């Protein structure tokens, strides 16, 4: 099947804490993997992506590595800021370039 | 960067009426647009794929007669919720794929529909 599973939230962290949001996928073939972020009141924005195994996507201090052996694409950031508070969605594409999203993980960073 | 707009951003309607939502790519051409539905605290669910000049492809379980999609040009797709009912209340989001741009998609800000 085609699915994306990400850790449930909400997640609350103190500023400068380390963040990990787990994401695993099931797929036939070799999908591309994405993390999207949705800030309050806004639409989804692409945060980072990886298109093949062992690729690392990175942006704004966030990183995720495409692990084919564990079918995972965990999102990490070494030191979160209050401005990182948002909902994060893991997603994958299929052969038709359609997106399938995880359920989203709400992150709140407190000062 | 590429911008996708949606109109209206919020709409309240009476049960039984029809509502049209527009999705526009403002600074690029998009052969393909996608329509998603997002329930509170849930993920985006793909409803249909809209290709310019052809019929939309609907995901399993989505009623094509209920959710009419028209992709009349390379910059505009519309979703019409016909005979809306309270259970159609949701957040509807479109995305547009850049012409010949592969996987890159840009998302609109969404339309909040409330059916009374």
Coordinates of C-alpha atoms in Angstrom, one line a residue:
Chain A
X1 CA 0.0 0.0 0.0
X2 CA 0.9 3.6 0.1
X3 CA 1.0 5.2 3.5
X4 CA 3.0 7.6 5.6
X5 CA 3.1 7.3 9.4
X6 CA 4.5 10.0 11.6
X7 CA 4.7 10.4 15.3
X8 CA 1.6 11.8 16.9
X9 CA 1.7 15.1 18.7
X10 CA 1.4 17.4 20.1
X11 CA 5.0 18.0 20.9
X12 CA 6.1 20.7 23.3
X13 CA 9.7 21.7 23.7
X14 CA 11.7 24.4 25.3
X15 CA 13.7 26.8 23.2
X16 CA 17.1 25.3 22.1
X17 CA 16.0 21.8 22.7
X18 CA 16.6 19.0 20.2
X19 CA 13.8 18.0 18.0
X20 CA 13.0 14.6 16.3
X21 CA 9.8 13.9 14.5
X22 CA 9.7 10.3 13.3
X23 CA 8.3 9.4 9.9
X24 CA 8.1 6.0 8.2
X25 CA 6.6 5.1 4.9
X26 CA 5.4 2.1 2.9
X27 CA 5.6 2.2 -0.8
X28 CA 6.2 0.3 -4.0
X29 CA 9.0 1.6 -6.0
X30 CA 11.2 4.5 -5.0
X31 CA 9.2 7.5 -3.8
X32 CA 10.4 10.9 -3.1
X33 CA 10.0 12.1 0.5
X34 CA 9.1 15.5 1.8
X35 CA 8.6 17.5 4.9
X36 CA 6.1 20.3 4.7
X37 CA 5.4 22.9 7.4
X38 CA 2.1 24.7 8.1
X39 CA 2.4 27.8 10.2
X40 CA -0.7 29.0 12.0
X41 CA -3.2 30.5 9.5
X42 CA -1.0 29.7 6.5
X43 CA -0.8 27.1 3.8
X44 CA 1.7 24.3 3.5
X45 CA 5.2 25.2 2.7
X46 CA 7.9 22.8 1.5
X47 CA 10.6 22.5 4.2
X48 CA 12.9 20.0 2.6
X49 CA 12.9 16.9 0.4
X50 CA 15.0 13.9 -0.7
X51 CA 14.6 12.1 -3.9
X52 CA 16.7 9.0 -3.5
X53 CA 18.1 6.7 -0.8
X54 CA 20.7 8.2 1.5
X55 CA 19.9 11.7 0.3
X56 CA 19.8 14.3 3.1
X57 CA 17.4 17.2 2.8
X58 CA 18.1 20.3 4.8
X59 CA 16.7 23.7 5.3
X60 CA 16.5 26.3 8.1
X61 CA 18.5 24.0 10.4
X62 CA 16.1 21.1 9.8
X63 CA 17.5 17.8 8.4
X64 CA 16.1 14.5 7.3
X65 CA 17.8 11.6 5.7
X66 CA 16.1 9.1 3.3
X67 CA 16.7 5.7 4.8
X68 CA 15.6 3.0 2.5
X69 CA 16.6 0.2 4.8
X70 CA 14.4 1.4 7.5
X71 CA 11.9 3.2 5.2
X72 CA 12.2 6.3 7.3
X73 CA 12.6 10.0 6.9
X74 CA 12.9 11.4 10.4
X75 CA 13.0 15.2 10.8
X76 CA 15.6 16.6 13.2
X77 CA 16.7 20.0 14.4
X78 CA 19.5 20.6 16.9
X79 CA 18.1 23.7 18.5
X80 CA 14.5 24.7 18.1
X81 CA 13.2 28.3 18.3
X82 CA 9.8 29.7 19.2
X83 CA 9.3 30.6 15.5
X84 CA 9.5 26.8 14.7
X85 CA 6.1 26.3 16.3
X86 CA 3.9 24.9 13.5
X87 CA 2.4 21.6 12.2
X88 CA 4.9 19.4 10.4
X89 CA 3.7 16.9 7.7
X90 CA 5.7 14.1 6.3
X91 CA 4.8 13.2 2.7
X92 CA 5.7 10.9 -0.1
X93 CA 4.9 10.8 -3.8
X94 CA 3.8 7.9 -5.9
X95 CA 4.6 7.1 -9.5
X96 CA 2.0 9.6 -10.6
X97 CA 3.6 12.3 -8.5
X98 CA 0.6 12.5 -6.3
X99 CA 1.3 13.4 -2.7
X100 CA 0.3 11.3 0.3
X101 CA 0.6 12.9 3.7
X102 CA 1.1 11.8 7.2
X103 CA -1.3 13.0 9.9
X104 CA 0.8 15.9 10.9
X105 CA 2.7 16.6 14.2
X106 CA 2.0 19.8 16.0
X107 CA 5.1 21.4 17.6
X108 CA 5.0 24.1 20.2
X109 CA 8.2 25.7 21.3
X110 CA 8.1 27.6 24.6
X111 CA 10.6 30.3 25.6
Chain B
X1 CA 8.8 31.7 -5.4
X2 CA 5.7 30.3 -7.0
X3 CA 2.4 31.5 -5.6
X4 CA -0.9 29.7 -5.5
X5 CA -4.0 31.5 -4.4
X6 CA -7.4 30.3 -3.4
X7 CA -10.7 32.2 -3.3
X8 CA -12.6 32.5 -1.1
X9 CA -10.5 31.9 2.0
X10 CA -13.6 31.3 4.1
X11 CA -17.2 30.6 3.1
X12 CA -20.3 29.9 5.1
X13 CA -23.3 28.5 3.3
X14 CA -26.7 26.9 3.9
X15 CA -27.2 23.2 3.5
X16 CA -28.3 22.4 -0.1
X17 CA -26.5 25.2 -1.8
X18 CA -23.4 24.9 -4.0
X19 CA -20.1 26.5 -3.4
X20 CA -17.3 27.2 -5.9
X21 CA -13.7 27.4 -4.8
X22 CA -11.0 28.8 -7.1
X23 CA -7.4 27.8 -7.2
X24 CA -5.0 30.0 -9.3
X25 CA -1.3 29.7 -10.0
X26 CA -0.3 33.4 -10.0
X27 CA 3.1 33.4 -11.6
X28 CA 3.5 30.1 -13.3
X29 CA 1.6 27.6 -15.5
X30 CA 0.4 24.4 -14.1
X31 CA -0.7 21.5 -16.2
X32 CA -1.8 19.6 -13.1
X33 CA -3.5 20.8 -9.9
X34 CA -4.5 18.7 -7.0
X35 CA -7.4 19.1 -4.5
X36 CA -7.1 18.0 -0.9
X37 CA -9.4 18.0 2.1
X38 CA -8.2 18.4 5.6
X39 CA -10.3 17.6 8.7
X40 CA -9.4 19.2 12.0
X41 CA -6.2 17.7 13.5
X42 CA -5.9 15.3 10.6
X43 CA -3.8 15.0 7.5
X44 CA -4.5 16.2 4.0
X45 CA -6.4 13.7 2.0
X46 CA -6.1 13.8 -1.8
X47 CA -9.5 14.1 -3.4
X48 CA -8.7 14.4 -7.1
X49 CA -6.1 15.3 -9.6
X50 CA -7.0 17.9 -12.2
X51 CA -5.4 18.1 -15.6
X52 CA -5.9 21.1 -17.8
X53 CA -8.3 20.3 -20.6
X54 CA -9.3 16.9 -19.4
X55 CA -11.5 15.2 -16.9
X56 CA -10.3 15.1 -13.3
X57 CA -9.2 11.8 -11.7
X58 CA -10.9 11.2 -8.4
X59 CA -9.5 9.2 -5.5
X60 CA -11.4 6.2 -4.3
X61 CA -14.4 7.1 -2.2
X62 CA -14.7 10.7 -3.5
X63 CA -18.0 11.4 -5.3
X64 CA -17.3 13.0 -8.6
X65 CA -20.8 14.3 -8.9
X66 CA -20.6 15.9 -5.5
X67 CA -17.2 17.5 -6.0
X68 CA -17.1 19.0 -9.5
X69 CA -13.6 19.9 -10.8
X70 CA -12.9 22.1 -13.8
X71 CA -9.4 22.9 -15.0
X72 CA -10.2 25.3 -17.7
X73 CA -6.8 26.9 -18.1
X74 CA -3.1 26.5 -17.2
X75 CA -3.6 28.8 -14.2
X76 CA -7.1 28.1 -12.9
X77 CA -8.9 25.1 -11.4
X78 CA -12.2 25.2 -9.7
X79 CA -13.8 22.9 -7.2
X80 CA -17.6 23.1 -6.8
X81 CA -19.2 21.4 -3.8
X82 CA -22.7 20.7 -5.0
X83 CA -25.7 20.5 -2.7
X84 CA -23.4 21.0 0.3
X85 CA -24.3 19.3 3.6
X86 CA -22.8 19.9 7.1
X87 CA -20.5 16.9 6.7
X88 CA -18.9 18.7 3.8
X89 CA -17.6 21.3 6.2
X90 CA -13.8 21.1 6.0
X91 CA -10.6 22.8 4.9
X92 CA -10.0 22.5 1.2
X93 CA -6.5 23.0 -0.1
X94 CA -5.3 23.0 -3.7
X95 CA -1.8 22.6 -5.0
X96 CA -0.3 23.2 -8.5
X97 CA 2.5 21.4 -10.2
X98 CA 4.8 23.5 -12.2
X99 CA 4.6 22.9 -15.9
X100 CA 7.3 20.4 -16.8
X101 CA 8.6 20.8 -13.3
X102 CA 8.5 17.3 -12.1
X103 CA 7.4 16.8 -8.5
X104 CA 7.5 20.3 -7.3
X105 CA 4.1 21.4 -6.1
X106 CA 3.0 24.6 -4.5
X107 CA 0.1 24.8 -2.1
X108 CA -2.6 27.3 -1.8
X109 CA -3.5 28.8 1.6
X110 CA -6.7 26.8 1.8
X111 CA -10.5 27.5 1.9
X112 CA -12.5 27.0 5.1
X113 CA -16.0 25.8 4.3
X114 CA -18.7 25.7 6.9
X115 CA -22.1 24.4 5.9
X116 CA -24.9 25.2 8.2

